[in-house]
Structures are given as C-alpha cells and as structure tokens.
CSV table of C-alpha atoms in Angstrom, one decimal:
chain,number,residue,atom,x,y,z
W,844,UNK,CA,91.4,105.7,142.4
W,845,UNK,CA,87.6,106.0,142.1
W,846,UNK,CA,85.7,102.7,142.0
W,847,UNK,CA,84.1,103.8,138.8
W,848,UNK,CA,87.4,104.1,137.0
W,849,UNK,CA,88.8,101.6,134.5
W,850,UNK,CA,91.6,99.4,135.7
W,851,UNK,CA,94.4,101.3,137.3
W,852,UNK,CA,97.1,100.3,134.8
W,853,UNK,CA,100.4,102.1,134.8
W,854,UNK,CA,100.2,105.2,132.5
W,855,UNK,CA,101.4,104.5,128.9
W,856,UNK,CA,101.1,106.2,125.6
W,857,UNK,CA,97.5,107.1,125.5
W,858,UNK,CA,96.8,105.9,121.9
W,859,UNK,CA,97.8,102.4,122.9
W,860,UNK,CA,94.5,102.1,124.7
W,861,UNK,CA,92.4,100.6,121.9
W,862,UNK,CA,89.1,102.1,123.0
W,863,UNK,CA,90.6,105.6,123.2
W,864,UNK,CA,92.3,105.1,119.9
W,865,UNK,CA,88.9,104.6,118.2
W,866,UNK,CA,87.4,107.5,120.2
W,867,UNK,CA,90.3,109.9,119.3
W,868,UNK,CA,90.3,108.9,115.6
W,869,UNK,CA,86.6,109.4,115.3
W,870,UNK,CA,86.7,112.7,117.2
W,871,UNK,CA,89.6,114.0,115.0
W,872,UNK,CA,87.8,113.1,111.8
W,873,UNK,CA,84.7,114.8,113.0
W,874,UNK,CA,86.7,117.9,113.9
W,875,UNK,CA,88.2,118.1,110.4
W,876,UNK,CA,84.9,117.5,108.8
W,877,UNK,CA,83.2,120.2,110.8
W,878,UNK,CA,85.8,122.9,110.1
W,879,UNK,CA,85.9,122.0,106.4
W,880,UNK,CA,82.1,122.1,106.0
W,881,UNK,CA,82.1,125.3,108.0
W,882,UNK,CA,83.5,127.1,105.0
W,883,UNK,CA,80.7,125.8,102.8
W,884,UNK,CA,78.1,126.9,105.4
W,885,UNK,CA,79.4,130.4,105.3
W,886,UNK,CA,79.3,130.4,101.5
W,887,UNK,CA,75.7,129.1,101.4
W,888,UNK,CA,74.6,131.7,103.9
W,889,UNK,CA,76.1,134.7,102.1
W,890,UNK,CA,76.0,133.8,98.4
W,891,UNK,CA,73.3,131.2,97.9
W,892,UNK,CA,70.5,132.3,100.2
W,893,UNK,CA,71.7,135.9,100.4
W,894,UNK,CA,71.0,136.1,104.2
W,895,UNK,CA,70.5,139.5,105.8
W,896,UNK,CA,72.7,140.5,108.8
W,897,UNK,CA,69.7,139.7,111.0
W,898,UNK,CA,69.3,136.2,109.4
W,899,UNK,CA,73.0,135.6,109.9
W,900,UNK,CA,72.7,136.3,113.6
W,901,UNK,CA,69.7,134.0,113.8
W,902,UNK,CA,71.6,131.2,112.1
W,903,UNK,CA,74.5,131.6,114.5
W,904,UNK,CA,72.2,131.6,117.5
W,905,UNK,CA,70.4,128.5,116.4
W,906,UNK,CA,73.6,126.4,116.8
W,907,UNK,CA,73.7,127.4,120.5
W,908,UNK,CA,70.0,127.5,121.4
W,909,UNK,CA,69.7,123.7,122.0
W,910,UNK,CA,72.3,124.0,124.8
W,911,UNK,CA,70.2,126.7,126.5
W,912,UNK,CA,66.9,124.8,126.4
W,913,UNK,CA,68.0,121.1,126.4
W,914,UNK,CA,71.5,121.1,127.9
W,915,UNK,CA,70.5,120.2,131.5
W,916,UNK,CA,67.9,117.6,130.4
W,917,UNK,CA,70.3,115.9,128.0
W,918,UNK,CA,73.0,115.8,130.7
W,919,UNK,CA,70.6,114.0,133.1
W,920,UNK,CA,69.7,111.5,130.3
W,921,UNK,CA,73.4,110.8,129.7
W,922,UNK,CA,73.7,109.6,133.3
W,923,UNK,CA,71.1,106.9,132.5
W,924,UNK,CA,71.7,106.1,128.8
W,925,UNK,CA,74.6,104.1,127.3
W,926,UNK,CA,76.8,106.9,126.2
W,927,UNK,CA,78.7,105.0,123.6
W,928,UNK,CA,75.5,104.1,121.8
W,929,UNK,CA,74.2,107.7,122.1
W,930,UNK,CA,77.5,108.9,120.5
W,931,UNK,CA,77.1,106.5,117.6
W,932,UNK,CA,73.5,107.4,116.9
W,933,UNK,CA,74.1,111.2,117.0
W,934,UNK,CA,77.0,110.8,114.6
W,935,UNK,CA,74.9,108.8,112.2
W,936,UNK,CA,72.2,111.5,112.5
W,937,UNK,CA,74.8,114.1,111.7
W,938,UNK,CA,75.8,112.2,108.5
W,939,UNK,CA,72.1,112.1,107.4
W,940,UNK,CA,71.5,115.8,108.0
W,941,UNK,CA,74.7,116.8,106.2
W,942,UNK,CA,73.7,114.6,103.2
W,943,UNK,CA,70.4,116.4,103.0
W,944,UNK,CA,72.1,119.8,102.3
W,945,UNK,CA,73.5,119.0,98.8
W,946,UNK,CA,70.1,117.6,97.8
W,947,UNK,CA,68.5,120.9,98.9
W,948,UNK,CA,71.1,122.8,96.8
W,949,UNK,CA,70.7,120.7,93.7
W,950,UNK,CA,66.9,120.8,93.8
W,951,UNK,CA,66.8,124.5,94.4
W,952,UNK,CA,65.0,124.0,97.7
W,953,UNK,CA,67.7,125.6,99.9
W,954,UNK,CA,66.4,128.8,101.5
W,955,UNK,CA,66.8,130.6,104.9
W,956,UNK,CA,64.2,128.4,106.6
W,957,UNK,CA,65.6,125.0,105.3
W,958,UNK,CA,69.1,126.1,106.3
W,959,UNK,CA,67.8,127.2,109.7
W,960,UNK,CA,66.3,123.7,110.2
W,961,UNK,CA,69.6,122.1,109.2
W,962,UNK,CA,71.5,124.4,111.6
W,963,UNK,CA,69.1,123.7,114.5
W,964,UNK,CA,69.2,119.9,113.8
W,965,UNK,CA,73.0,119.9,113.8
W,966,UNK,CA,73.0,122.0,117.0
W,967,UNK,CA,70.8,119.4,118.7
W,968,UNK,CA,72.9,116.5,117.5
W,969,UNK,CA,76.1,118.3,118.6
W,970,UNK,CA,74.6,118.8,122.0
W,971,UNK,CA,73.8,115.1,122.4
W,972,UNK,CA,77.2,114.1,121.0
W,973,UNK,CA,79.1,116.4,123.4
W,974,UNK,CA,77.0,115.3,126.3
W,975,UNK,CA,77.8,111.7,125.6
W,976,UNK,CA,81.5,112.1,124.8
W,977,UNK,CA,82.7,114.0,127.9
W,978,UNK,CA,81.4,111.5,130.5
W,979,UNK,CA,82.3,108.5,128.3
W,980,UNK,CA,86.0,109.3,128.2
W,981,UNK,CA,86.7,108.4,131.9
W,982,UNK,CA,85.4,104.9,131.1
W,983,UNK,CA,87.9,104.5,128.2
W,984,UNK,CA,91.2,105.3,130.0
W,985,UNK,CA,92.5,105.1,133.6
W,986,UNK,CA,91.7,108.4,135.3
W,987,UNK,CA,95.4,109.1,135.8
W,988,UNK,CA,95.7,109.2,132.0
W,989,UNK,CA,92.9,111.7,131.5
W,990,UNK,CA,95.2,114.7,131.1
W,991,UNK,CA,97.1,113.0,128.4
W,992,UNK,CA,93.8,111.9,126.7
W,993,UNK,CA,92.3,115.3,126.8
W,994,UNK,CA,95.6,116.8,125.6
W,995,UNK,CA,95.6,114.5,122.6
W,996,UNK,CA,92.0,115.6,121.8
W,997,UNK,CA,92.9,119.2,122.2
W,998,UNK,CA,95.9,118.9,119.9
W,999,UNK,CA,93.8,117.3,117.1
W,1000,UNK,CA,91.1,119.9,117.6
W,1001,UNK,CA,93.6,122.7,117.3
W,1002,UNK,CA,95.1,121.3,114.2
W,1003,UNK,CA,91.6,120.9,112.7
W,1004,UNK,CA,90.7,124.5,113.5
W,1005,UNK,CA,93.9,125.8,112.0
W,1006,UNK,CA,94.2,123.7,108.9
W,1007,UNK,CA,90.5,122.8,108.3
W,1008,UNK,CA,89.4,126.2,106.9
W,1009,UNK,CA,92.4,126.3,104.5
W,1010,UNK,CA,91.6,122.8,103.3
W,1011,UNK,CA,87.9,123.7,103.1
W,1012,UNK,CA,88.6,126.8,101.1
W,1013,UNK,CA,90.8,124.9,98.6
W,1014,UNK,CA,88.2,122.2,98.2
W,1015,UNK,CA,85.5,124.7,97.8
W,1016,UNK,CA,87.2,126.2,94.8
W,1017,UNK,CA,87.8,122.8,93.3
W,1018,UNK,CA,84.6,120.9,93.9
W,1019,UNK,CA,82.0,123.4,95.2
W,1020,UNK,CA,80.0,123.7,98.4
W,1021,UNK,CA,77.5,120.7,97.8
W,1022,UNK,CA,80.4,118.3,97.5
W,1023,UNK,CA,82.0,119.6,100.7
W,1024,UNK,CA,78.8,118.6,102.6
W,1025,UNK,CA,79.0,115.1,100.9
W,1026,UNK,CA,82.6,114.8,102.1
W,1027,UNK,CA,81.6,115.8,105.7
W,1028,UNK,CA,78.7,113.3,105.6
W,1029,UNK,CA,81.0,110.5,104.6
W,1030,UNK,CA,83.5,111.6,107.3
W,1031,UNK,CA,80.7,111.5,109.9
W,1032,UNK,CA,79.7,108.0,108.7
W,1033,UNK,CA,83.3,106.7,109.0
W,1034,UNK,CA,83.4,108.3,112.5
W,1035,UNK,CA,80.2,106.5,113.5
W,1036,UNK,CA,81.8,103.2,112.3
W,1037,UNK,CA,84.8,103.8,114.5
W,1038,UNK,CA,82.7,104.8,117.5
W,1039,UNK,CA,80.7,101.6,117.1
W,1040,UNK,CA,84.0,99.7,117.5
W,1041,UNK,CA,84.7,101.2,121.0
W,1042,UNK,CA,84.6,98.4,123.6
W,1043,UNK,CA,83.6,99.9,126.9
W,1044,UNK,CA,81.9,98.7,130.1
W,1045,UNK,CA,79.1,101.0,131.1
W,1046,UNK,CA,77.0,100.7,134.3
W,1047,UNK,CA,73.2,100.7,134.1
W,1048,UNK,CA,71.7,103.4,136.3
W,1049,UNK,CA,69.4,102.2,139.1
W,1050,UNK,CA,65.7,102.8,138.5
W,1051,UNK,CA,64.3,106.1,139.7
W,1052,UNK,CA,62.7,106.0,143.1
W,1053,UNK,CA,59.0,106.5,143.3
W,1054,UNK,CA,58.0,110.2,142.9
W,1055,UNK,CA,61.3,111.3,141.3
W,1056,UNK,CA,61.7,112.6,137.8
W,1057,UNK,CA,64.3,114.1,135.6
W,1058,UNK,CA,63.9,117.5,137.3
W,1059,UNK,CA,65.1,116.0,140.6
W,1060,UNK,CA,68.2,114.6,138.8
W,1061,UNK,CA,69.0,117.9,137.2
W,1062,UNK,CA,68.8,119.6,140.6
W,1063,UNK,CA,71.0,116.9,142.1
W,1064,UNK,CA,73.6,117.6,139.5
W,1065,UNK,CA,73.5,121.3,140.1
W,1066,UNK,CA,73.8,120.8,143.8
W,1067,UNK,CA,76.7,118.5,143.4
W,1068,UNK,CA,78.6,120.9,141.1
W,1069,UNK,CA,78.1,124.1,143.1
W,1070,UNK,CA,78.5,122.5,146.6
W,1071,UNK,CA,81.6,120.6,145.8
W,1072,UNK,CA,84.6,122.3,147.5
W,1073,UNK,CA,86.8,122.3,144.3
W,1074,UNK,CA,84.3,122.0,141.5
W,1075,UNK,CA,82.4,125.0,142.7
W,1076,UNK,CA,85.3,127.4,142.3
W,1077,UNK,CA,86.3,125.7,139.0
W,1078,UNK,CA,82.7,126.2,137.7
W,1079,UNK,CA,82.5,129.8,138.8
W,1080,UNK,CA,85.9,130.5,137.3
W,1081,UNK,CA,84.9,129.0,134.0
W,1082,UNK,CA,81.7,131.0,133.9
W,1083,UNK,CA,83.6,134.3,134.5
W,1084,UNK,CA,86.2,133.2,131.9
W,1085,UNK,CA,83.4,132.6,129.3
W,1086,UNK,CA,82.1,136.1,130.0
W,1087,UNK,CA,85.5,137.6,129.3
W,1088,UNK,CA,86.1,135.4,126.3
W,1089,UNK,CA,82.7,136.3,124.7
W,1090,UNK,CA,83.6,139.9,125.0
W,1091,UNK,CA,87.1,139.7,123.5
W,1092,UNK,CA,86.3,137.3,120.6
W,1093,UNK,CA,83.3,139.5,119.7
W,1094,UNK,CA,85.3,142.7,119.8
W,1095,UNK,CA,88.6,141.3,118.3
W,1096,UNK,CA,87.4,140.8,114.7
W,1097,UNK,CA,86.1,144.4,114.6
W,1098,UNK,CA,89.3,145.7,116.3
W,1099,UNK,CA,91.6,143.8,113.9
W,1100,UNK,CA,89.8,144.4,110.7
W,1101,UNK,CA,88.3,147.9,111.3
W,1102,UNK,CA,90.4,149.6,114.0
W,1103,UNK,CA,93.8,148.3,112.9
W,1104,UNK,CA,92.8,147.9,109.2
W,1105,UNK,CA,94.5,144.5,108.9
W,1106,UNK,CA,93.9,142.9,105.5
W,1107,UNK,CA,92.0,139.5,105.6
W,1108,UNK,CA,95.2,137.6,104.9
W,1109,UNK,CA,97.0,139.2,107.9
W,1110,UNK,CA,94.0,138.5,110.1
W,1111,UNK,CA,94.1,134.8,109.0
W,1112,UNK,CA,97.8,134.7,109.9
W,1113,UNK,CA,97.1,136.0,113.4
W,1114,UNK,CA,94.4,133.4,113.9
W,1115,UNK,CA,96.7,130.6,112.6
W,1116,UNK,CA,99.3,131.7,115.2
W,1117,UNK,CA,96.6,131.2,117.9
W,1118,UNK,CA,96.2,127.7,116.6
W,1119,UNK,CA,99.9,127.1,116.9
W,1120,UNK,CA,99.9,128.4,120.4
W,1121,UNK,CA,97.0,126.1,121.3
W,1122,UNK,CA,98.8,123.1,119.9
W,1123,UNK,CA,102.0,123.9,121.9
W,1124,UNK,CA,99.9,124.4,125.1
W,1125,UNK,CA,98.1,121.1,124.6
W,1126,UNK,CA,101.5,119.3,124.2
W,1127,UNK,CA,102.9,120.6,127.5
W,1128,UNK,CA,99.6,120.6,129.4
W,1129,UNK,CA,99.9,117.0,130.8
W,1130,UNK,CA,103.5,117.6,132.0
W,1131,UNK,CA,102.5,120.9,133.7
W,1132,UNK,CA,99.5,119.2,135.3
W,1133,UNK,CA,101.7,116.4,136.7
W,1134,UNK,CA,104.4,118.8,138.0
W,1135,UNK,CA,102.3,121.7,139.2
W,1136,UNK,CA,99.0,119.9,140.0
W,1137,UNK,CA,95.7,120.4,138.2
W,1138,UNK,CA,94.8,123.6,140.2
W,1139,UNK,CA,98.0,125.5,139.5
W,1140,UNK,CA,98.1,124.4,135.9
W,1141,UNK,CA,94.6,125.7,135.4
W,1142,UNK,CA,95.6,128.9,137.3
W,1143,UNK,CA,98.6,129.4,135.0
W,1144,UNK,CA,96.4,129.2,131.9
W,1145,UNK,CA,93.9,131.7,133.5
W,1146,UNK,CA,96.7,134.1,134.3
W,1147,UNK,CA,98.4,133.8,130.9
W,1148,UNK,CA,95.1,134.6,129.0
W,1149,UNK,CA,95.0,138.0,130.7
W,1150,UNK,CA,98.3,139.1,129.0
W,1151,UNK,CA,97.4,139.2,125.3
W,1152,UNK,CA,94.1,141.1,125.7
W,1153,UNK,CA,95.6,143.6,128.2
W,1154,UNK,CA,98.4,144.1,125.7
W,1155,UNK,CA,96.0,144.8,122.8
W,1156,UNK,CA,94.1,147.2,125.0
W,1157,UNK,CA,97.1,149.1,126.2
W,1158,UNK,CA,99.7,149.0,123.4
W,1159,UNK,CA,99.1,152.0,121.1
W,1160,UNK,CA,98.4,150.3,117.7
W,1161,UNK,CA,97.1,152.0,114.6
W,1162,UNK,CA,97.0,151.5,110.8
W,1163,UNK,CA,99.7,154.2,110.5
W,1164,UNK,CA,102.1,152.4,112.8
W,1165,UNK,CA,103.3,150.0,110.1
W,1166,UNK,CA,101.8,146.7,109.0
W,1167,UNK,CA,104.8,144.6,110.3
W,1168,UNK,CA,104.6,145.9,113.9
W,1169,UNK,CA,100.8,145.7,114.1
W,1170,UNK,CA,100.7,142.2,112.7
W,1171,UNK,CA,103.5,141.1,115.0
W,1172,UNK,CA,101.8,142.3,118.1
W,1173,UNK,CA,98.4,140.9,117.1
W,1174,UNK,CA,99.9,137.6,116.1
W,1175,UNK,CA,101.9,137.3,119.3
W,1176,UNK,CA,98.8,138.1,121.3
W,1177,UNK,CA,96.9,135.3,119.5
W,1178,UNK,CA,99.7,132.9,120.1
W,1179,UNK,CA,99.7,133.5,123.9
W,1180,UNK,CA,95.9,133.3,123.9
W,1181,UNK,CA,96.0,129.9,122.2
W,1182,UNK,CA,98.8,128.8,124.5
W,1183,UNK,CA,96.8,129.7,127.6
W,1184,UNK,CA,93.8,127.8,126.4
W,1185,UNK,CA,95.9,124.8,125.4
W,1186,UNK,CA,97.4,124.6,128.9
W,1187,UNK,CA,94.2,125.0,130.9
W,1188,UNK,CA,91.6,123.1,128.8
W,1189,UNK,CA,93.0,119.5,129.2
W,1190,UNK,CA,93.7,120.1,132.9
W,1191,UNK,CA,90.3,121.7,133.5
W,1192,UNK,CA,88.3,119.0,131.8
W,1193,UNK,CA,90.5,116.1,133.1
W,1194,UNK,CA,90.1,117.4,136.7
W,1195,UNK,CA,86.3,117.5,136.4
W,1196,UNK,CA,86.3,114.0,134.9
W,1197,UNK,CA,88.6,112.6,137.6
W,1198,UNK,CA,86.7,114.0,140.6
W,1199,UNK,CA,83.1,113.4,139.7
W,1200,UNK,CA,81.6,109.9,140.1
W,1201,UNK,CA,80.5,108.2,136.9
W,1202,UNK,CA,76.8,108.4,137.8
W,1203,UNK,CA,76.8,112.2,137.8
W,1204,UNK,CA,79.4,113.0,135.1
W,1205,UNK,CA,76.7,113.9,132.5
W,1206,UNK,CA,74.8,116.2,134.8
W,1207,UNK,CA,78.0,117.9,136.2
W,1208,UNK,CA,79.3,118.6,132.7
W,1209,UNK,CA,76.0,119.7,131.3
W,1210,UNK,CA,75.4,122.1,134.3
W,1211,UNK,CA,78.8,123.8,133.6
W,1212,UNK,CA,78.3,123.8,129.8
W,1213,UNK,CA,74.8,125.2,129.9
W,1214,UNK,CA,75.7,128.1,132.1
W,1215,UNK,CA,78.7,128.8,130.0
W,1216,UNK,CA,76.6,129.0,126.8
W,1217,UNK,CA,74.2,131.3,128.6
W,1218,UNK,CA,77.0,133.5,129.9
W,1219,UNK,CA,78.5,133.6,126.4
W,1220,UNK,CA,75.2,134.9,125.0
W,1221,UNK,CA,75.1,137.7,127.6
W,1222,UNK,CA,78.8,138.5,127.0
W,1223,UNK,CA,78.3,138.9,123.3
W,1224,UNK,CA,75.4,141.4,123.9
W,1225,UNK,CA,77.5,143.2,126.5
W,1226,UNK,CA,80.4,143.4,124.0
W,1227,UNK,CA,78.2,145.2,121.5
W,1228,UNK,CA,77.2,147.7,124.2
W,1229,UNK,CA,80.8,148.2,125.4
W,1230,UNK,CA,82.2,148.7,121.9
W,1231,UNK,CA,79.6,151.5,121.4
W,1232,UNK,CA,80.1,153.2,124.7
W,1233,UNK,CA,83.8,152.9,125.6
W,1234,UNK,CA,85.4,151.9,122.3
W,1235,UNK,CA,87.3,148.8,121.1
W,1236,UNK,CA,90.6,148.9,123.1
W,1237,UNK,CA,88.7,149.5,126.3
W,1238,UNK,CA,86.3,146.7,125.5
W,1239,UNK,CA,89.3,144.3,125.2
W,1240,UNK,CA,90.6,145.7,128.5
W,1241,UNK,CA,87.2,144.9,130.1
W,1242,UNK,CA,87.5,141.3,128.8
W,1243,UNK,CA,91.0,141.1,130.3
W,1244,UNK,CA,89.5,142.3,133.6
W,1245,UNK,CA,87.0,139.4,133.7
W,1246,UNK,CA,90.0,137.1,133.0
W,1247,UNK,CA,91.7,138.5,136.0
W,1248,UNK,CA,88.6,137.9,138.1
W,1249,UNK,CA,88.5,134.3,136.8
W,1250,UNK,CA,92.1,133.8,138.0
W,1251,UNK,CA,91.4,135.2,141.4
W,1252,UNK,CA,88.5,132.8,142.0
W,1253,UNK,CA,91.0,129.9,141.6
W,1254,UNK,CA,93.9,131.6,143.4
W,1255,UNK,CA,91.8,132.1,146.6
W,1256,UNK,CA,90.1,128.7,146.7
W,1257,UNK,CA,91.0,125.1,147.6
W,1258,UNK,CA,91.2,124.3,143.9
W,1259,UNK,CA,94.6,126.0,143.7
W,1260,UNK,CA,96.3,123.1,145.5
W,1261,UNK,CA,94.2,120.3,143.9
W,1262,UNK,CA,95.9,117.5,141.9
W,1263,UNK,CA,94.6,115.2,139.2
W,1264,UNK,CA,93.1,111.8,140.2
W,1265,UNK,CA,91.7,112.8,143.5
W,1266,UNK,CA,89.7,110.1,145.2
W,1267,UNK,CA,85.9,110.7,145.0
W,1268,UNK,CA,83.6,109.2,147.6
W,1269,UNK,CA,80.0,108.5,146.7
C-alpha cells in the first residue's frame, strides 16, 4: 500500500465510506444536470440563435479548447492546491454561469457570442473540476477499493447519459429551455454543498525550489508518465484508442442516419443500448479486475471494442435489408461498444490512481487527458477526410484498426500482467 493512501481498511461496500458517498452523490447529480441541460443547449443553438453549421462547430470546439491550452498547467496546479476546495469552487462557478443563461434568454441578450462565452466558461470550469476530482478520489477511499469506486461512478454516469436526454426532452416540452438551465444551476449548487461536506486529509505541497516554475513541474509529470514501465504503455494505448474512437463516433452518426437511413427514434434506441452495455460493463468491471488483474481487464475491454466496429464495417447492411435486421445489428454493436468501455474505464482509471504517488496524480492525469483531447481533435478531422475518400464502412473499419493497435500496445507490454494496488515508491 502506498504511503499516500488512506488507511488500508478491509474492502467494504464503497458507499459506506462517508467521504466517497458525498463525492459520488455530487458527481451523479452533476452528471444528470449536465445531460438534462445539454438538451436545452442544443435547442438554444439551433432554434434561438439560429447558428450556422460553422458556428455549431465553433461552439462544440470551445468546450474542448480549454483542455488543449490549459490542461497541463491546471494539472500541475492541482498537485499544489487543495483539490476538494477547487472542486467546490468550480461547481459553484458552474451554478453561477448556468444561472446567467436564462437571464440572457429573458432579456433577449442571448446571441452567438454570449453563448460562446458561456460555453467557454463552462469548458474551463469542467477542466478544473475534472482535474481536481481524479486525483482527489484516491484520498477518499483505500486504493484497493478504487476499482469499485470508479465502477460506481461509471454506472451513475452511464445511467445519466442514457436517461438524462429523455428527461431533458420531456422537461423541455413542459417548462422550456430557460427553466432547464435554472434546474441545472440548482443541481450544481446542491452538488457544491455536498462536496463541501467531504472530509479529507490533503497534504500540502513543499515549496518550489529556487529557480523552478510550473513548466518544470509539467515536464516532470510528463517524464513520469511516459517513462513509467506500465503507465507508458497504458498512456500510449489510451491515445491510440482515442484516435480510433474519434473516427468511429464521428462517422457513426452519418453512417446510421444517412447510409442506413435509420429514423431518429431507432438511432436513439441504438444509443440507449450502448448505455445499457456500459452499465453492465461497469457492474462487472471490479470483479474482472480482481480476477484477471488490471492489465488483462483493460486488455479485454480494448479487444472487445474492436468487434462492434469491425462488424459494422464488414456486415452488408442497407436500408433495403429490413429495419428490424439493421436496427438489431446496430443496437447489438452499440451494446458491445458500451460493454467494452464499461469494463475498461474503471480498471484503467483505478490502475493509474493506484500506481502514481499523490504528489504527481494531477500532472499524470492531465498529461494523459490533454494528449487524448488533442488526438480526438485530429481524429475527428481525419474521419471527415476518410469518409470522403474511402466511404463510411471503410472509415469504421479504419477506426477498428486503431482499436486493434491499442490492444497490441497492452498485449506486448508489462502492463498486461499488472494488478491493481501495486506499490509505488517515491
């Protein structure tokens, strides 16, 4: 057990840890609030400000831009700041920004530029919140319980992503978009109150040595991540996975709605099956991690994710083949896709959290997360080129090929035999 870990108490039901119970409840509320308000955002973008396709692309990009420009810096800060306090402050900031939106709507001041400012502000706050939450979790539960904790978080996130849009759509029809933002602001305020109730012991970072600055600390975090014998292949595999994932998710919506001519309701059913698969995967992830080891559980998820996209690329589907067969294949593919992510995500994140010392958690996570966002940007652009040049099924096949490569990185590395809770020496 690492010296930075909480007390090595015997594993028990994870929600019986009071600090984690507050953390999980707040995180679950925020997930539901975000997915519910996401419906209102789309309505405002399309119907209220009448955004052009180019403006829609800019608004989508603004939510990711903070990670590209600030991700590494914020990660370094989180290894010096009190993470629990940072989490509370950013959640309060989110509540304030969300509360501004209905005021803009009511006063008629909402336009592309004001919505862009809101989107950018929420992106920055999300960056700070994510950068605080991941390294905080190992301080809330014993490191042996991290797979169970991340699985719980994954389950609630999956349920929110599956049910949230439906709830948001129903509420939108009843109360309108401005009230949805009020609801999300209230949810964020409640989440901040719960986060403030988290009791956690956080170490104070030692003062920087003379002549050192945040750039030195960022470089240290990158060296640690990419020189570590098991974190290096894990990080590289994640980056390749993100490249493949950006290609398939960009192409899938066009493939399903245009190539296969699925009606919107059928497309929604397929996505919902992906959510079900993700929930099932998150339920079984801790047991698989304990039985197979972290490395093999992650590898299983990486291998599984190849199957649905290879199937969609190779199985001859067409609008003339019958709605039932087409929807069945697409829905089954989404279920396996969600199942794979549900298995690998808790084991992936938990292994990172269990291996890295507390003092470098923020930088290690931000290094991986920032490169992932950059790779996703590149992959989305590559997907557009591939769809134009080789067609939609072949583009999905190319994404599956990157998933194969991500699996091979783990299969031929020391990570394959790694287990959770490995001792880390500073």
